[in-house]
Amino acid sequence: MQQIINFIIRNKSFLLYLLLFSIALVFTIQSHSYHKSRFINSANFLSGGIYKSVNDINEYVNLKTQNLILQEENSELRSLMFSQSDTINHTFIDSTYSGISYKFTPAVVLKNSYSLNNNILLINKGSKDSIQQDFGVISSKGLVGIIDNTSNKYATVISILNTNSRISAKLKKSNHFGSLVWNAKSPRFIQLTEIPKIASIQKGDTIVTSGRSTIFPKNIPIGTIESFQLDTAKNYYTIHVQLFNDMTSIEHVYVIENKDAEELNTLINSTNE
Amino acid sequence: MNSIIFTHTFRFIILVLLQVLVLNYINFLGYINPYLYILFILLYPLKNNRVVFILLSFFLGLTIDMFSDSGGVHAAAAVSIAFIRPFVLKFSFGAVYDHQTMKFSNVEFGSKLTYFTIMILIHHFILFSLEIFNLFKIILILQNTLFSSIFTIILCVLATIIFSRRT
């Protein structure tokens, strides 16, 4: 016993190092697996508060461009509204959103990152605003990511520029669907995999969300096809998609809550069992 | 003694804020960022309680991790260089370090640069290995390590020159 205690005292800094290193390693591994609730994230009052106060200042710098983007969106919505009153019901967009009720919550991005392998954003809405894990996040131009951790006032978002994220998407033209992954090379491009060889694709085709998961509604724009190639087994296409969204400068986003998500998920799970 | 504690607390806070609010957004050539916060570990007093030092480094890394949502990569890298610091010090300063009379403000520039370079290279290698976490991307890891290290070394040397107390 005496020897064991002596050993511990003699090597206390090494043992402490091993302990702390393994704690750090556990945190790291957790951050590499999708949606494990993490202890260390920026959605807490300290880092959230600091990022918020800095963002309050930064907002003024981007005011002009962000105003333009909002104005663009406004005019788009306005044109939609007027075209709808002509044909009373069932325009194309209307029919896609019908049936499932989605609730949109506006939010502001406090921290944006796009140069790492696993990029995570911080927004200024949290569980106080009834934001929960697995809600979708979009901007006026297209897809942004999925909510990961929430605190009272803040929430972290797994960006689509994250090697762990997988979002179901389809070709707007032919409805062939695949999953979106990111190869961590450029923040302007994302990869769409698992599109079967039989699909006819062309450069410039539009990619939209498939609506197969309960997170995003159907037909949210993602990007256009930049280039494509067959994978090594020659069965599936890997498509490089140029994003509509400029992920390096996003400020105003919307969090989407699918009010029927719980019902849909229990139904799907019970069918699977 | 109190002024030393005050200086290092102040340095800790300033370096963390500088890192998370400015340096993480530099993205030189798309992905190269300096990690200046390890200057705290590099310039920590030589006469120290090793356990306290290792714990402090861990919390420094963890704070950076909290702000940048990177899991525990900075904590792991920071605690590792804190642990190996005595060996690196002995290697780069030799006899001067053994006599325990050394101060960072009056050592030779060459050996100081060696010390900085070794520590920063090891830190960045651990950092990027854990961040990318894929052995097949070893080229990317080495490339990131090299470029970011050059950036960090330049900034660290500049910072020590600018803020040195020699009058």
Coordinates of N, CA and C in Angstrom, one line a residue, chain A residues 47-239:
Chain A
S47 N -19.8 32.3 -23.0 CA -19.3 32.5 -24.4 C -20.5 33.1 -25.2
G48 N -21.7 32.7 -24.9 CA -22.8 33.3 -25.7 C -22.9 34.7 -25.4
G49 N -22.8 35.2 -24.2 CA -22.9 36.6 -23.8 C -21.8 37.4 -24.5
I50 N -20.6 36.9 -24.5 CA -19.4 37.6 -25.1 C -19.6 37.7 -26.6
Y51 N -20.0 36.6 -27.2 CA -20.2 36.6 -28.7 C -21.4 37.6 -29.0
K52 N -22.4 37.7 -28.1 CA -23.5 38.5 -28.4 C -23.1 40.0 -28.4
S53 N -22.3 40.3 -27.3 CA -22.0 41.8 -27.2 C -21.0 42.2 -28.4
V54 N -20.2 41.3 -28.8 CA -19.3 41.6 -29.9 C -20.1 41.7 -31.2
N55 N -21.1 40.8 -31.3 CA -21.9 40.8 -32.6 C -22.8 42.0 -32.7
D56 N -23.2 42.6 -31.5 CA -23.9 43.8 -31.5 C -23.2 44.9 -32.3
I57 N -21.8 44.9 -32.1 CA -21.0 45.9 -32.8 C -20.8 45.5 -34.2
N58 N -20.5 44.2 -34.5 CA -20.2 43.8 -35.8 C -21.4 43.9 -36.8
E59 N -22.6 43.9 -36.2 CA -23.8 44.0 -37.0 C -23.8 45.2 -37.9
Y60 N -23.3 46.3 -37.3 CA -23.3 47.6 -38.0 C -22.5 47.6 -39.2
V61 N -21.4 46.8 -39.2 CA -20.5 46.7 -40.4 C -21.2 46.1 -41.6
N62 N -22.1 45.1 -41.3 CA -22.7 44.4 -42.4 C -24.1 44.9 -42.7
L63 N -24.5 46.0 -42.0 CA -25.9 46.4 -42.1 C -26.4 46.6 -43.5
K64 N -25.5 47.2 -44.4 CA -25.9 47.4 -45.8 C -26.2 46.2 -46.5
T65 N -25.3 45.2 -46.5 CA -25.5 44.0 -47.3 C -26.7 43.2 -46.7
Q66 N -26.7 43.1 -45.4 CA -27.8 42.4 -44.8 C -29.2 43.0 -45.1
N67 N -29.2 44.3 -45.2 CA -30.5 45.0 -45.6 C -30.9 44.6 -47.0
L68 N -29.9 44.6 -47.9 CA -30.2 44.2 -49.3 C -30.7 42.8 -49.3
I69 N -30.1 41.9 -48.6 CA -30.6 40.5 -48.6 C -32.0 40.4 -48.1
L70 N -32.3 41.2 -47.1 CA -33.7 41.1 -46.5 C -34.7 41.8 -47.5
Q71 N -34.2 42.8 -48.1 CA -35.1 43.5 -49.1 C -35.4 42.6 -50.3
E72 N -34.4 41.8 -50.7 CA -34.6 40.9 -51.8 C -35.6 39.9 -51.4
E73 N -35.5 39.3 -50.2 CA -36.4 38.3 -49.7 C -37.8 38.9 -49.6
N74 N -37.9 40.2 -49.2 CA -39.2 40.8 -49.0 C -39.9 40.9 -50.4
S75 N -39.1 41.3 -51.4 CA -39.8 41.5 -52.7 C -40.2 40.1 -53.3
E76 N -39.4 39.1 -52.9 CA -39.8 37.7 -53.4 C -41.1 37.3 -52.8
L77 N -41.2 37.5 -51.4 CA -42.4 37.2 -50.7 C -43.6 38.0 -51.2
R78 N -43.3 39.2 -51.5 CA -44.4 40.1 -52.0 C -44.9 39.6 -53.3
S79 N -44.0 39.2 -54.2 CA -44.4 38.7 -55.5 C -45.2 37.4 -55.4
L80 N -44.8 36.7 -54.4 CA -45.5 35.4 -54.1 C -46.9 35.6 -53.7
M81 N -47.0 36.6 -52.8 CA -48.3 37.0 -52.2 C -49.3 37.4 -53.3
F82 N -48.8 38.3 -54.2 CA -49.7 38.8 -55.2 C -50.1 37.7 -56.3
S83 N -49.1 36.9 -56.6 CA -49.4 35.8 -57.6 C -50.4 34.8 -57.0
Q84 N -50.4 34.7 -55.7 CA -51.3 33.8 -55.0 C -52.7 34.3 -55.0
S85 N -52.9 35.6 -54.8 CA -54.2 36.1 -54.8 C -54.9 36.0 -56.1
D86 N -54.2 35.8 -57.2 CA -54.8 35.6 -58.5 C -55.3 34.2 -58.6
T87 N -54.5 33.3 -58.3 CA -55.0 31.9 -58.5 C -55.5 31.3 -57.2
I88 N -56.0 32.1 -56.3 CA -56.6 31.7 -55.0 C -55.9 30.6 -54.3
N89 N -56.0 29.4 -54.7 CA -55.3 28.4 -53.9 C -54.4 27.5 -54.8
H90 N -53.6 26.7 -54.2 CA -52.7 25.7 -54.8 C -51.8 26.2 -55.9
T91 N -50.9 27.1 -55.5 CA -49.8 27.4 -56.4 C -48.8 26.3 -56.0
F92 N -47.7 26.3 -56.8 CA -46.7 25.2 -56.5 C -46.2 25.2 -55.1
I93 N -45.7 26.4 -54.6 CA -45.2 26.5 -53.3 C -46.2 26.2 -52.2
D94 N -47.4 26.6 -52.5 CA -48.4 26.4 -51.5 C -48.6 24.9 -51.2
S95 N -48.7 24.2 -52.3 CA -49.0 22.7 -52.1 C -47.9 22.0 -51.4
T96 N -46.7 22.5 -51.5 CA -45.6 21.8 -50.9 C -45.6 22.0 -49.4
Y97 N -46.1 23.1 -48.9 CA -46.1 23.4 -47.5 C -47.4 23.0 -46.8
S98 N -48.3 22.5 -47.6 CA -49.6 22.2 -47.0 C -49.5 20.9 -46.2
G99 N -50.5 20.7 -45.3 CA -50.5 19.4 -44.6 C -49.7 19.4 -43.4
I100 N -48.5 19.8 -43.4 CA -47.6 19.9 -42.2 C -47.5 21.3 -41.8
S101 N -47.6 21.6 -40.5 CA -47.5 22.9 -40.1 C -46.1 23.2 -39.6
Y102 N -45.5 24.2 -40.2 CA -44.1 24.6 -39.8 C -44.2 25.9 -39.1
K103 N -43.4 26.0 -38.0 CA -43.3 27.3 -37.4 C -41.9 27.9 -37.6
F104 N -41.8 29.1 -38.1 CA -40.5 29.7 -38.4 C -40.2 30.7 -37.3
T105 N -39.0 30.6 -36.7 CA -38.6 31.6 -35.7 C -37.3 32.3 -36.3
P106 N -37.4 33.7 -36.4 CA -36.2 34.4 -36.9 C -35.1 34.4 -35.8
A107 N -33.9 34.3 -36.2 CA -32.7 34.4 -35.3 C -31.5 35.1 -36.0
V108 N -30.6 35.5 -35.1 CA -29.4 36.1 -35.6 C -28.2 35.3 -35.3
V109 N -27.3 35.1 -36.3 CA -26.1 34.3 -36.1 C -25.1 35.1 -35.3
L110 N -24.6 34.6 -34.2 CA -23.7 35.3 -33.3 C -22.3 34.9 -33.7
K111 N -22.1 33.6 -34.0 CA -20.7 33.1 -34.3 C -20.8 32.2 -35.5
N112 N -20.0 32.5 -36.5 CA -20.0 31.7 -37.7 C -18.6 31.1 -37.9
S113 N -18.5 29.9 -38.4 CA -17.2 29.4 -38.7 C -17.4 28.5 -40.0
Y114 N -16.3 28.6 -40.8 CA -16.4 27.8 -42.1 C -15.1 27.2 -42.5
S115 N -14.0 27.5 -41.7 CA -12.7 27.0 -42.1 C -12.3 25.7 -41.4
L116 N -13.0 25.2 -40.5 CA -12.7 24.0 -39.8 C -13.3 22.8 -40.5
N117 N -13.0 21.6 -40.0 CA -13.7 20.4 -40.6 C -15.1 20.2 -40.1
N118 N -15.3 20.6 -38.8 CA -16.6 20.5 -38.2 C -17.1 21.9 -37.8
N119 N -17.8 22.5 -38.6 CA -18.2 23.9 -38.3 C -19.5 24.0 -37.6
I120 N -19.5 24.9 -36.6 CA -20.7 25.0 -35.7 C -21.0 26.5 -35.6
L121 N -22.3 26.8 -35.7 CA -22.7 28.2 -35.6 C -23.4 28.4 -34.2
L122 N -23.4 29.7 -33.8 CA -24.2 30.0 -32.6 C -25.2 31.0 -32.9
I123 N -26.5 30.8 -32.5 CA -27.6 31.7 -32.8 C -28.2 32.2 -31.5
N124 N -28.9 33.3 -31.5 CA -29.3 34.0 -30.3 C -30.7 33.6 -29.9
K125 N -31.2 32.4 -30.3 CA -32.4 31.9 -29.7 C -32.2 30.5 -29.1
G126 N -32.8 30.3 -27.9 CA -32.6 29.1 -27.2 C -33.9 28.4 -26.7
S127 N -33.7 27.6 -25.7 CA -34.9 26.8 -25.3 C -36.0 27.7 -24.7
K128 N -35.6 29.0 -24.4 CA -36.6 29.9 -23.9 C -37.6 30.3 -25.1
D129 N -37.1 30.2 -26.3 CA -37.9 30.5 -27.5 C -38.4 29.2 -28.1
S130 N -38.5 28.1 -27.3 CA -38.9 26.8 -27.6 C -38.1 26.2 -28.8
I131 N -36.8 26.5 -28.8 CA -36.0 25.8 -29.8 C -35.4 24.5 -29.2
Q132 N -35.5 23.5 -30.0 CA -35.0 22.2 -29.5 C -34.0 21.6 -30.5
Q133 N -33.3 20.5 -30.0 CA -32.4 19.8 -30.9 C -33.2 19.2 -32.1
D134 N -32.5 19.2 -33.3 CA -33.0 18.6 -34.5 C -34.0 19.5 -35.2
F135 N -34.1 20.8 -34.8 CA -34.8 21.7 -35.7 C -34.0 22.2 -36.8
G136 N -34.6 22.5 -38.0 CA -33.8 22.9 -39.1 C -33.5 24.4 -39.1
V137 N -32.4 24.8 -39.7 CA -32.1 26.2 -39.8 C -31.9 26.6 -41.3
I138 N -32.6 27.6 -41.8 CA -32.4 28.0 -43.1 C -32.2 29.6 -43.1
S139 N -31.6 30.1 -44.3 CA -31.6 31.5 -44.4 C -32.5 31.8 -45.6
S140 N -32.6 33.1 -46.0 CA -33.5 33.4 -47.1 C -33.0 32.8 -48.4
K141 N -31.7 32.4 -48.5 CA -31.2 31.9 -49.8 C -31.3 30.4 -49.8
G142 N -31.2 29.7 -48.6 CA -31.2 28.3 -48.6 C -30.8 27.7 -47.3
L143 N -30.3 26.4 -47.4 CA -30.0 25.6 -46.2 C -28.9 26.2 -45.3
V144 N -29.0 26.1 -44.0 CA -27.8 26.5 -43.2 C -27.4 25.3 -42.3
G145 N -28.3 24.7 -41.6 CA -27.9 23.5 -40.7 C -29.0 23.0 -39.8
I146 N -28.6 22.3 -38.8 CA -29.5 21.7 -37.9 C -29.1 22.0 -36.4
I147 N -30.1 22.3 -35.6 CA -29.8 22.7 -34.2 C -29.2 21.5 -33.4
D148 N -28.2 21.8 -32.7 CA -27.5 20.7 -31.9 C -27.8 20.9 -30.4
N149 N -27.1 21.8 -29.7 CA -27.3 22.0 -28.3 C -28.0 23.3 -28.1
T150 N -28.9 23.3 -27.1 CA -29.5 24.6 -26.7 C -29.3 24.9 -25.3
S151 N -29.1 26.2 -25.0 CA -29.2 26.6 -23.6 C -30.4 27.5 -23.5
N152 N -30.5 28.2 -22.4 CA -31.7 29.0 -22.2 C -31.9 30.1 -23.3
K153 N -30.8 30.8 -23.6 CA -30.9 31.9 -24.5 C -30.2 31.7 -25.8
Y154 N -29.4 30.6 -25.9 CA -28.6 30.4 -27.2 C -28.7 29.0 -27.7
A155 N -28.3 28.8 -28.9 CA -28.3 27.4 -29.4 C -27.2 27.3 -30.4
T156 N -26.6 26.1 -30.5 CA -25.6 25.9 -31.5 C -26.2 25.1 -32.7
V157 N -25.7 25.4 -33.9 CA -26.2 24.8 -35.1 C -25.1 24.1 -35.8
I158 N -25.3 22.8 -36.1 CA -24.4 22.0 -36.9 C -24.5 22.5 -38.3
S159 N -23.5 23.2 -38.8 CA -23.6 23.8 -40.2 C -23.6 22.6 -41.2
I160 N -24.1 22.9 -42.4 CA -24.0 21.9 -43.5 C -22.5 21.7 -43.9
L161 N -21.7 22.7 -43.5 CA -20.2 22.6 -43.7 C -19.7 21.8 -42.5
N162 N -20.1 20.6 -42.3 CA -19.6 19.8 -41.2 C -19.5 18.4 -41.7
T163 N -18.4 17.8 -41.5 CA -18.2 16.4 -42.0 C -19.1 15.4 -41.4
N164 N -19.7 15.8 -40.2 CA -20.6 14.8 -39.6 C -22.1 14.9 -40.1
S165 N -22.4 16.1 -40.8 CA -23.8 16.3 -41.1 C -24.2 15.6 -42.4
R166 N -25.3 15.0 -42.4 CA -25.9 14.3 -43.5 C -27.3 14.8 -43.7
I167 N -27.6 15.4 -44.8 CA -29.0 15.9 -45.0 C -29.5 15.4 -46.3
S168 N -30.7 14.9 -46.3 CA -31.3 14.3 -47.4 C -31.7 15.4 -48.5
A169 N -31.3 15.2 -49.7 CA -31.6 16.2 -50.7 C -32.0 15.5 -52.0
K170 N -32.6 16.2 -52.9 CA -33.0 15.6 -54.2 C -32.8 16.5 -55.4
L171 N -32.8 15.9 -56.6 CA -32.8 16.8 -57.8 C -34.2 17.3 -58.0
K172 N -34.3 18.6 -58.2 CA -35.6 19.2 -58.3 C -36.3 18.7 -59.5
K173 N -35.6 18.4 -60.6 CA -36.2 18.0 -61.8 C -36.8 16.6 -61.8
S174 N -36.0 15.6 -61.2 CA -36.4 14.2 -61.4 C -36.7 13.5 -60.1
N175 N -36.6 14.2 -58.9 CA -36.9 13.7 -57.6 C -36.0 12.5 -57.2
H176 N -34.8 12.3 -57.9 CA -33.9 11.3 -57.4 C -33.2 11.9 -56.1
F177 N -33.2 11.1 -55.0 CA -32.6 11.7 -53.8 C -31.3 11.0 -53.4
G178 N -30.6 11.8 -52.6 CA -29.3 11.3 -52.1 C -29.0 12.1 -50.8
S179 N -27.8 11.9 -50.3 CA -27.5 12.6 -49.0 C -26.4 13.6 -49.3
L180 N -26.5 14.8 -48.6 CA -25.5 15.8 -48.7 C -24.4 15.6 -47.7
V181 N -23.1 15.6 -48.2 CA -22.0 15.5 -47.3 C -21.0 16.6 -47.7
W182 N -20.1 16.9 -46.8 CA -19.1 17.9 -47.1 C -17.7 17.4 -47.1
N183 N -16.9 17.6 -48.1 CA -15.5 17.1 -48.1 C -14.5 18.0 -47.5
A184 N -15.0 19.1 -46.8 CA -14.1 20.0 -46.0 C -13.1 20.8 -46.9
K185 N -13.4 20.9 -48.2 CA -12.4 21.6 -49.0 C -12.7 23.0 -49.2
S186 N -14.0 23.3 -49.6 CA -14.3 24.7 -49.9 C -15.7 25.1 -49.3
P187 N -15.8 26.2 -48.7 CA -17.1 26.6 -48.1 C -18.2 26.9 -49.1
R188 N -17.8 26.9 -50.4 CA -18.8 27.3 -51.4 C -19.5 26.0 -52.0
F189 N -18.8 24.9 -51.8 CA -19.3 23.7 -52.5 C -19.6 22.6 -51.5
I190 N -20.6 21.8 -51.8 CA -21.0 20.7 -51.0 C -21.2 19.5 -51.9
Q191 N -21.1 18.3 -51.4 CA -21.2 17.1 -52.2 C -22.6 16.4 -52.0
L192 N -23.2 16.0 -53.1 CA -24.4 15.2 -53.0 C -24.0 13.8 -53.5
T193 N -24.2 12.8 -52.6 CA -23.8 11.4 -53.0 C -25.0 10.5 -53.1
E194 N -24.8 9.3 -53.6 CA -25.8 8.3 -53.7 C -26.9 8.6 -54.6
I195 N -26.7 9.4 -55.6 CA -27.7 9.6 -56.7 C -27.5 8.5 -57.7
P196 N -28.5 7.6 -57.9 CA -28.3 6.5 -58.8 C -27.9 6.9 -60.2
K197 N -27.2 5.9 -60.9 CA -26.6 6.2 -62.2 C -27.7 6.5 -63.2
I198 N -28.9 6.0 -63.0 CA -30.0 6.0 -63.9 C -30.5 7.5 -64.1
A199 N -30.3 8.3 -63.0 CA -30.8 9.7 -63.1 C -30.1 10.5 -64.2
S200 N -30.8 11.3 -64.9 CA -30.2 12.1 -65.9 C -29.9 13.5 -65.2
I201 N -28.6 13.8 -65.2 CA -28.3 15.1 -64.5 C -27.5 15.9 -65.5
Q202 N -27.7 17.2 -65.3 CA -26.9 18.2 -66.1 C -26.4 19.3 -65.3
K203 N -25.3 19.9 -65.8 CA -24.7 21.0 -65.1 C -25.7 22.1 -65.0
G204 N -25.8 22.7 -63.8 CA -26.8 23.8 -63.6 C -28.1 23.4 -63.1
D205 N -28.4 22.1 -62.9 CA -29.6 21.6 -62.3 C -29.7 22.1 -60.9
T206 N -30.9 22.3 -60.4 CA -31.1 22.7 -59.0 C -31.3 21.5 -58.1
I207 N -30.7 21.7 -56.9 CA -30.8 20.7 -55.8 C -31.6 21.3 -54.7
V208 N -32.6 20.6 -54.2 CA -33.5 21.1 -53.1 C -33.6 20.0 -52.0
T209 N -34.1 20.4 -50.9 CA -34.3 19.4 -49.8 C -35.4 18.4 -50.2
S210 N -35.3 17.2 -49.7 CA -36.2 16.1 -50.2 C -37.5 16.1 -49.3
G211 N -37.4 16.6 -48.1 CA -38.5 16.5 -47.2 C -38.8 15.1 -46.7
R212 N -37.8 14.2 -46.9 CA -37.9 12.8 -46.4 C -37.7 12.7 -44.9
S213 N -37.0 13.6 -44.3 CA -36.8 13.7 -42.9 C -37.8 14.7 -42.3
T214 N -38.0 14.6 -41.0 CA -39.0 15.6 -40.5 C -38.4 16.9 -40.2
I215 N -37.1 17.1 -40.5 CA -36.4 18.3 -40.1 C -36.7 19.5 -41.0
F216 N -36.6 19.2 -42.3 CA -36.8 20.3 -43.3 C -38.0 20.0 -44.1
P217 N -38.7 21.1 -44.5 CA -39.8 20.9 -45.4 C -39.3 20.6 -46.8
K218 N -40.1 20.2 -47.7 CA -39.7 19.9 -49.1 C -39.3 21.2 -49.8
N219 N -38.4 21.0 -50.8 CA -38.2 22.1 -51.8 C -37.5 23.3 -51.2
I220 N -36.7 23.2 -50.2 CA -35.9 24.4 -49.8 C -34.7 24.4 -50.7
P221 N -34.4 25.5 -51.4 CA -33.3 25.5 -52.3 C -32.0 25.3 -51.6
I222 N -31.1 24.5 -52.3 CA -29.7 24.3 -51.7 C -28.7 24.9 -52.6
G223 N -28.7 24.4 -53.9 CA -27.6 24.9 -54.8 C -27.8 24.4 -56.2
T224 N -26.8 24.7 -57.1 CA -26.9 24.1 -58.4 C -25.7 23.2 -58.7
I225 N -25.9 22.3 -59.6 CA -24.8 21.3 -59.9 C -23.7 22.0 -60.6
E226 N -22.5 21.8 -60.1 CA -21.3 22.4 -60.7 C -20.6 21.4 -61.6
S227 N -20.4 20.2 -61.0 CA -19.8 19.1 -61.8 C -20.3 17.8 -61.2
F228 N -20.1 16.7 -61.9 CA -20.5 15.4 -61.3 C -19.6 14.3 -61.9
Q229 N -19.4 13.2 -61.1 CA -18.7 12.1 -61.7 C -19.3 10.8 -61.0
L230 N -19.0 9.7 -61.7 CA -19.5 8.4 -61.1 C -18.5 8.0 -60.1
D231 N -18.9 7.3 -59.0 CA -18.0 6.8 -58.0 C -17.2 5.6 -58.5
T232 N -16.3 5.1 -57.7 CA -15.4 4.0 -58.2 C -16.2 2.7 -58.6
A233 N -17.3 2.5 -57.9 CA -18.1 1.3 -58.3 C -19.0 1.5 -59.5
K234 N -19.0 2.8 -60.0 CA -19.8 3.1 -61.2 C -21.3 2.9 -61.0
N235 N -21.8 3.0 -59.8 CA -23.2 2.8 -59.6 C -23.9 4.1 -59.2
Y236 N -23.1 5.0 -58.6 CA -23.8 6.2 -58.1 C -23.0 7.4 -58.5
Y237 N -23.7 8.5 -58.6 CA -23.0 9.8 -58.9 C -22.6 10.5 -57.7
T238 N -21.4 11.2 -57.7 CA -21.1 12.1 -56.7 C -21.1 13.5 -57.4
I239 N -22.0 14.4 -56.8 CA -22.2 15.7 -57.5 C -21.7 16.8 -56.7

